[in-house]
């Protein structure tokens, strides 16, 4: 074979290669589905296999080949708008050697897909992507092996292209005919090698997302758009906000309102059903006039951050290093904190449920269909096999919002009308009022420099409630607490390191010879909270990266150089250098009321590396900030979809600027007072950065590193650092909004 | 009985004249592009075009729409043959969850009809009533700029080049 022909074969054709050595599959740990949130995935049964194959080693759990040769891929992860669907298809098409259009995807469905726990923790590519890649490589190998038997040649001499296995002598067989004589109900082998990096067609290239054109032209794309014969619409009836209940609602009067077919009551749970939505919307106005009272313990007075800081803790030291260092010559002690934040889905939570022939089917935008099924089983007193939860997209959730609660509401309502599907939608006010919030957090840091300008000592303590109350049992669902059957919420728990909850990313990647880092876990929850994108990483990276800048300033050095001096991980260094170079960091000059800020973190210290630089201007009279530019560099290991990765990082930066600079859930003594977009404003187009660029550092052949939450922390800190340079005032309490900036400037007489 | 003209088709709606257009679109006409977001006119998810101008269909009673021309984004194109604004959003992959995007497209369409060569400030001002929680703002703006160019207008002061 000539050199050219051989190269063509390797590149275009995907030579079938089996290595007899173990460990030549892509090395990526299995397990830990969901970043430590929730009740975890099933036990590993094949720990030698990568990604979620460790829990589900059989190939047909992941991939099936139809007689026409088309492939169906199954993932236990859900499309949340992060673009995971297309990325998984690209991986499968590449490793199977099938045209992209001949591969379809089935996402999280308790009747069809593997139980991959919760779609969270930026782990879909790490767990599911790795499993699918290796399962697909196995399937391609089995198909070739079957062809080798038919052709009586060695499998290693065969090539695959576009769903056809070819022998050197020109004989060929299609995947469809080969698969028909083959069982894929076999365990994956760890020694089947994935395609060579340079033979891939789709991984690492931009492929337009399949879901976008229908979403942009009016197809029924979301659970909110589902319509089924005989379907009833529904609204749930409860108090105006978490911790309240209606006092003596007149359900008979509500049932008599026009367009209301039925009021379903189970204990204190109540929902109203009707054939059309508008009468239900009007009836909700009547419900809004029913008196209510707080039925939980009173809310603490004042800023709830103080309450969290002062409640009893279960401290855990998560890092203790006490190497001998040079004496400390300069010390900075500071507290950084954030308020409660809202997920704020643009589409309120919604679910469709159907109770038919003694079985319940729920279409849900929950991030965890399997754990939800367990909770519903207890709530409905049904065996697991009588409940099916099917993921359907909703509006983006960014963590645990009302998705699971509304699924329970819909299921309870549907049980009263056998055979009729029920679509239950929360109102905007219910979404704002009842979603579990992102926890308020307090961090206290103290750090010292030695005479050489190195960090000699570092302490960091973080006070926070749990960062996951995702449901695993009936008492974790709002309806579970209303049905009067004695269900109680699962006891709050800290998510252990290395993922961490409140202490996620509390351990910096910097070289710190003397350090004590403590997770001050606060079990008692004044307010219902749960996972919000990034969990504790948003607060901890904000605190760490603010402190790093404070130290760099104290050391009289450049903050980027200061960071590089304290890093040894070459990929961290590469990300920082790339961004500094592309942003033109060295050429930036801070003017009065204009400043640039830099920040870096590796998400969970195990996911993607991300650095963000922000250039902003402050209007001193008003405190208003304008982000002139926000750039990022990211290393997410092997990049499947560069544009998809940029989309996630861009979105994370904008969302994080909104959280960091604009958002705060406020409370009165009885309840949260954020009930719509006027009482909980978020960033609008006028406050979006003027320019943004995301630089992707691709690492072909390296494991996938989750990136969906990677920019939340760095963006927050880069904003704070830019603001500090622009104003010469360090703001450490979020939100860094116009009001706080103006107060800070007034306080120092700079006007 | 109220007569509505939606995407060029006349519909006779026998219902409550106070009923907002959004529920008629979704419940009666099977037009799902306009989304329920707040029901308060605060988020723009339900935006449609009324006589070429953006309107929040969740708070617009159908009684106010007789003799008006209503266009939803179903009327701008289909997945197979998208309209120019839709195509620009597809080309820029300007969506994450996508829930707000139909409203964004309606708003961009209205802007470019009124101002084919919008300034950056005019663009942001026009899009401001619509909320996006995924943070897709930069891509949405890129898509609007791309659409402006594709539709023969252009852009005045490109903050970012059209990619």
Tab-separated table of N, CA and C in Angstrom, chain A residues 104-180:
chain	number	residue	atom	x	y	z
A	104	UNK	N	-29.659	9.262	15.824
A	104	UNK	CA	-30.636	10.036	16.608
A	104	UNK	C	-30.417	9.758	18.087
A	105	UNK	N	-31.004	10.603	18.897
A	105	UNK	CA	-30.703	10.580	20.330
A	105	UNK	C	-31.987	10.488	21.147
A	106	UNK	N	-31.970	9.613	22.140
A	106	UNK	CA	-33.051	9.553	23.127
A	106	UNK	C	-32.468	10.014	24.449
A	107	UNK	N	-33.076	11.024	25.056
A	107	UNK	CA	-32.554	11.557	26.326
A	107	UNK	C	-33.388	11.048	27.498
A	108	UNK	N	-32.919	11.391	28.681
A	108	UNK	CA	-33.435	10.919	29.971
A	108	UNK	C	-34.902	10.476	29.972
A	109	UNK	N	-35.115	9.191	30.170
A	109	UNK	CA	-36.462	8.594	30.180
A	109	UNK	C	-36.329	7.334	31.013
A	110	UNK	N	-37.088	7.252	32.091
A	110	UNK	CA	-36.890	6.107	33.002
A	110	UNK	C	-37.226	4.774	32.349
A	111	UNK	N	-37.965	4.791	31.248
A	111	UNK	CA	-38.297	3.532	30.582
A	111	UNK	C	-37.290	3.152	29.510
A	112	UNK	N	-36.417	4.069	29.128
A	112	UNK	CA	-35.592	3.778	27.962
A	112	UNK	C	-34.094	4.001	28.148
A	113	UNK	N	-33.712	4.904	29.012
A	113	UNK	CA	-32.300	5.292	29.036
A	113	UNK	C	-31.624	4.857	30.336
A	114	UNK	N	-30.295	4.795	30.329
A	114	UNK	CA	-29.579	4.478	31.568
A	114	UNK	C	-29.866	5.527	32.640
A	115	UNK	N	-29.785	5.094	33.895
A	115	UNK	CA	-29.955	6.011	35.024
A	115	UNK	C	-28.625	6.703	35.273
A	116	UNK	N	-28.489	7.896	34.723
A	116	UNK	CA	-27.248	8.652	34.943
A	116	UNK	C	-27.446	9.738	35.999
A	117	UNK	N	-28.364	9.482	36.924
A	117	UNK	CA	-28.530	10.413	38.040
A	117	UNK	C	-29.079	11.749	37.570
A	118	UNK	N	-28.406	12.814	37.971
A	118	UNK	CA	-28.890	14.162	37.705
A	118	UNK	C	-28.005	14.819	36.650
A	119	UNK	N	-28.612	15.557	35.747
A	119	UNK	CA	-27.839	16.315	34.755
A	119	UNK	C	-27.353	17.581	35.437
A	120	UNK	N	-26.199	17.486	36.086
A	120	UNK	CA	-25.698	18.619	36.860
A	120	UNK	C	-24.201	18.454	37.040
A	121	UNK	N	-23.592	19.483	37.590
A	121	UNK	CA	-22.170	19.396	37.904
A	121	UNK	C	-21.273	19.420	36.687
A	122	UNK	N	-21.790	19.885	35.540
A	122	UNK	CA	-20.997	19.940	34.312
A	122	UNK	C	-20.352	18.591	34.011
A	123	UNK	N	-21.144	17.545	34.031
A	123	UNK	CA	-20.564	16.212	33.893
A	123	UNK	C	-21.159	15.390	32.767
A	124	UNK	N	-21.995	16.025	31.929
A	124	UNK	CA	-22.656	15.222	30.909
A	124	UNK	C	-21.659	14.671	29.901
A	125	UNK	N	-20.722	15.483	29.455
A	125	UNK	CA	-19.726	14.957	28.519
A	125	UNK	C	-18.777	14.010	29.228
A	126	UNK	N	-18.393	14.374	30.453
A	126	UNK	CA	-17.463	13.518	31.180
A	126	UNK	C	-18.041	12.121	31.377
A	127	UNK	N	-19.290	12.047	31.806
A	127	UNK	CA	-19.867	10.731	32.116
A	127	UNK	C	-20.549	10.106	30.910
A	128	UNK	N	-21.534	10.825	30.365
A	128	UNK	CA	-22.313	10.238	29.281
A	128	UNK	C	-21.540	10.275	27.965
A	129	UNK	N	-20.881	11.379	27.707
A	129	UNK	CA	-20.110	11.503	26.467
A	129	UNK	C	-19.019	10.451	26.392
A	130	UNK	N	-18.344	10.238	27.514
A	130	UNK	CA	-17.282	9.225	27.552
A	130	UNK	C	-17.862	7.831	27.359
A	131	UNK	N	-19.006	7.575	27.996
A	131	UNK	CA	-19.649	6.262	27.849
A	131	UNK	C	-20.061	6.032	26.400
A	132	UNK	N	-20.677	7.028	25.806
A	132	UNK	CA	-21.167	6.884	24.432
A	132	UNK	C	-19.994	6.737	23.459
A	133	UNK	N	-18.946	7.500	23.680
A	133	UNK	CA	-17.771	7.397	22.804
A	133	UNK	C	-17.217	5.980	22.818
A	134	UNK	N	-17.061	5.443	24.001
A	134	UNK	CA	-16.460	4.113	24.098
A	134	UNK	C	-17.439	3.012	23.709
A	135	UNK	N	-18.718	3.200	24.006
A	135	UNK	CA	-19.720	2.227	23.557
A	135	UNK	C	-19.766	2.211	22.030
A	136	UNK	N	-19.717	3.389	21.423
A	136	UNK	CA	-19.771	3.465	19.963
A	136	UNK	C	-18.545	2.813	19.341
A	137	UNK	N	-17.391	3.051	19.956
A	137	UNK	CA	-16.166	2.409	19.448
A	137	UNK	C	-16.297	0.890	19.545
A	138	UNK	N	-16.891	0.419	20.634
A	138	UNK	CA	-17.127	-1.020	20.797
A	138	UNK	C	-18.087	-1.559	19.744
A	139	UNK	N	-19.145	-0.824	19.501
A	139	UNK	CA	-20.142	-1.273	18.523
A	139	UNK	C	-19.503	-1.360	17.134
A	140	UNK	N	-18.732	-0.330	16.792
A	140	UNK	CA	-18.071	-0.339	15.488
A	140	UNK	C	-17.129	-1.546	15.392
A	141	UNK	N	-16.452	-1.836	16.497
A	141	UNK	CA	-15.546	-2.971	16.481
A	141	UNK	C	-16.322	-4.282	16.322
A	142	UNK	N	-17.440	-4.426	17.033
A	142	UNK	CA	-18.232	-5.663	16.929
A	142	UNK	C	-18.765	-5.854	15.519
A	143	UNK	N	-19.214	-4.752	14.920
A	143	UNK	CA	-19.731	-4.840	13.547
A	143	UNK	C	-18.612	-5.298	12.605
A	144	UNK	N	-17.425	-4.772	12.814
A	144	UNK	CA	-16.300	-5.154	11.968
A	144	UNK	C	-15.899	-6.605	12.227
A	145	UNK	N	-15.955	-6.991	13.483
A	145	UNK	CA	-15.606	-8.368	13.842
A	145	UNK	C	-16.577	-9.352	13.181
A	146	UNK	N	-17.860	-8.967	13.172
A	146	UNK	CA	-18.868	-9.812	12.527
A	146	UNK	C	-18.575	-9.912	11.018
A	147	UNK	N	-18.221	-8.770	10.420
A	147	UNK	CA	-17.875	-8.776	8.992
A	147	UNK	C	-16.638	-9.637	8.757
A	148	UNK	N	-15.701	-9.568	9.686
A	148	UNK	CA	-14.475	-10.360	9.542
A	148	UNK	C	-14.802	-11.853	9.511
A	149	UNK	N	-15.768	-12.262	10.341
A	149	UNK	CA	-16.193	-13.675	10.329
A	149	UNK	C	-16.789	-14.040	8.982
A	150	UNK	N	-17.655	-13.137	8.473
A	150	UNK	CA	-18.322	-13.417	7.195
A	150	UNK	C	-17.310	-13.464	6.053
A	151	UNK	N	-16.376	-12.520	6.095
A	151	UNK	CA	-15.406	-12.431	4.995
A	151	UNK	C	-14.223	-13.384	5.193
A	152	UNK	N	-14.138	-13.959	6.375
A	152	UNK	CA	-12.996	-14.814	6.742
A	152	UNK	C	-11.672	-14.071	6.585
A	153	UNK	N	-11.630	-12.887	7.140
A	153	UNK	CA	-10.379	-12.111	7.182
A	153	UNK	C	-10.190	-11.609	8.618
A	154	UNK	N	-9.052	-11.037	8.893
A	154	UNK	CA	-8.809	-10.483	10.228
A	154	UNK	C	-9.499	-9.122	10.352
A	155	UNK	N	-10.112	-8.885	11.518
A	155	UNK	CA	-10.836	-7.626	11.723
A	155	UNK	C	-9.931	-6.415	11.512
A	156	UNK	N	-8.682	-6.555	11.877
A	156	UNK	CA	-7.757	-5.425	11.775
A	156	UNK	C	-7.508	-4.980	10.340
A	157	UNK	N	-7.892	-5.828	9.382
A	157	UNK	CA	-7.674	-5.454	7.983
A	157	UNK	C	-8.865	-4.700	7.406
A	158	UNK	N	-9.934	-4.557	8.197
A	158	UNK	CA	-11.158	-3.925	7.691
A	158	UNK	C	-11.179	-2.434	7.995
A	159	UNK	N	-11.921	-1.724	7.174
A	159	UNK	CA	-12.150	-0.316	7.464
A	159	UNK	C	-13.660	-0.065	7.486
A	160	UNK	N	-14.042	1.015	8.141
A	160	UNK	CA	-15.445	1.408	8.165
A	160	UNK	C	-15.562	2.828	7.620
A	161	UNK	N	-16.592	3.058	6.834
A	161	UNK	CA	-16.900	4.409	6.352
A	161	UNK	C	-18.403	4.536	6.210
A	162	UNK	N	-18.953	5.583	6.760
A	162	UNK	CA	-20.366	5.894	6.557
A	162	UNK	C	-21.295	4.686	6.692
A	163	UNK	N	-21.081	3.893	7.726
A	163	UNK	CA	-22.000	2.789	7.984
A	163	UNK	C	-21.758	1.556	7.147
A	164	UNK	N	-20.586	1.454	6.538
A	164	UNK	CA	-20.266	0.270	5.731
A	164	UNK	C	-18.894	-0.246	6.140
A	165	UNK	N	-18.808	-1.576	6.316
A	165	UNK	CA	-17.517	-2.201	6.612
A	165	UNK	C	-16.947	-2.731	5.301
A	166	UNK	N	-15.695	-2.401	5.047
A	166	UNK	CA	-15.081	-2.803	3.785
A	166	UNK	C	-13.853	-3.660	4.028
A	167	UNK	N	-13.699	-4.687	3.173
A	167	UNK	CA	-12.470	-5.490	3.189
A	167	UNK	C	-11.534	-4.955	2.116
A	168	UNK	N	-10.273	-5.349	2.227
A	168	UNK	CA	-9.286	-4.861	1.256
A	168	UNK	C	-9.607	-5.311	-0.157
A	169	UNK	N	-10.259	-6.488	-0.256
A	169	UNK	CA	-10.550	-7.014	-1.595
A	169	UNK	C	-11.818	-6.407	-2.191
A	170	UNK	N	-12.409	-5.430	-1.493
A	170	UNK	CA	-13.561	-4.744	-2.075
A	170	UNK	C	-14.902	-5.249	-1.570
A	171	UNK	N	-14.889	-6.400	-0.881
A	171	UNK	CA	-16.171	-6.858	-0.338
A	171	UNK	C	-16.646	-5.880	0.742
A	172	UNK	N	-17.947	-5.739	0.904
A	172	UNK	CA	-18.447	-4.824	1.916
A	172	UNK	C	-19.775	-5.297	2.495
A	173	UNK	N	-20.076	-4.808	3.683
A	173	UNK	CA	-21.353	-5.136	4.333
A	173	UNK	C	-21.828	-3.911	5.096
A	174	UNK	N	-23.130	-3.684	5.075
A	174	UNK	CA	-23.661	-2.508	5.762
A	174	UNK	C	-23.870	-2.817	7.243
A	175	UNK	N	-23.832	-1.746	8.067
A	175	UNK	CA	-24.072	-1.913	9.510
A	175	UNK	C	-25.408	-2.600	9.751
A	176	UNK	N	-26.418	-2.232	8.955
A	176	UNK	CA	-27.754	-2.780	9.171
A	176	UNK	C	-27.761	-4.291	9.051
A	177	UNK	N	-27.174	-4.806	7.973
A	177	UNK	CA	-27.201	-6.262	7.794
A	177	UNK	C	-26.316	-6.956	8.830
A	178	UNK	N	-25.202	-6.348	9.181
A	178	UNK	CA	-24.332	-6.957	10.188
A	178	UNK	C	-25.007	-6.965	11.560
A	179	UNK	N	-25.655	-5.834	11.897
A	179	UNK	CA	-26.289	-5.723	13.215
A	179	UNK	C	-27.431	-6.718	13.355
A	180	UNK	N	-28.072	-7.047	12.238
A	180	UNK	CA	-29.211	-7.979	12.298
A	180	UNK	C	-28.769	-9.360	12.789
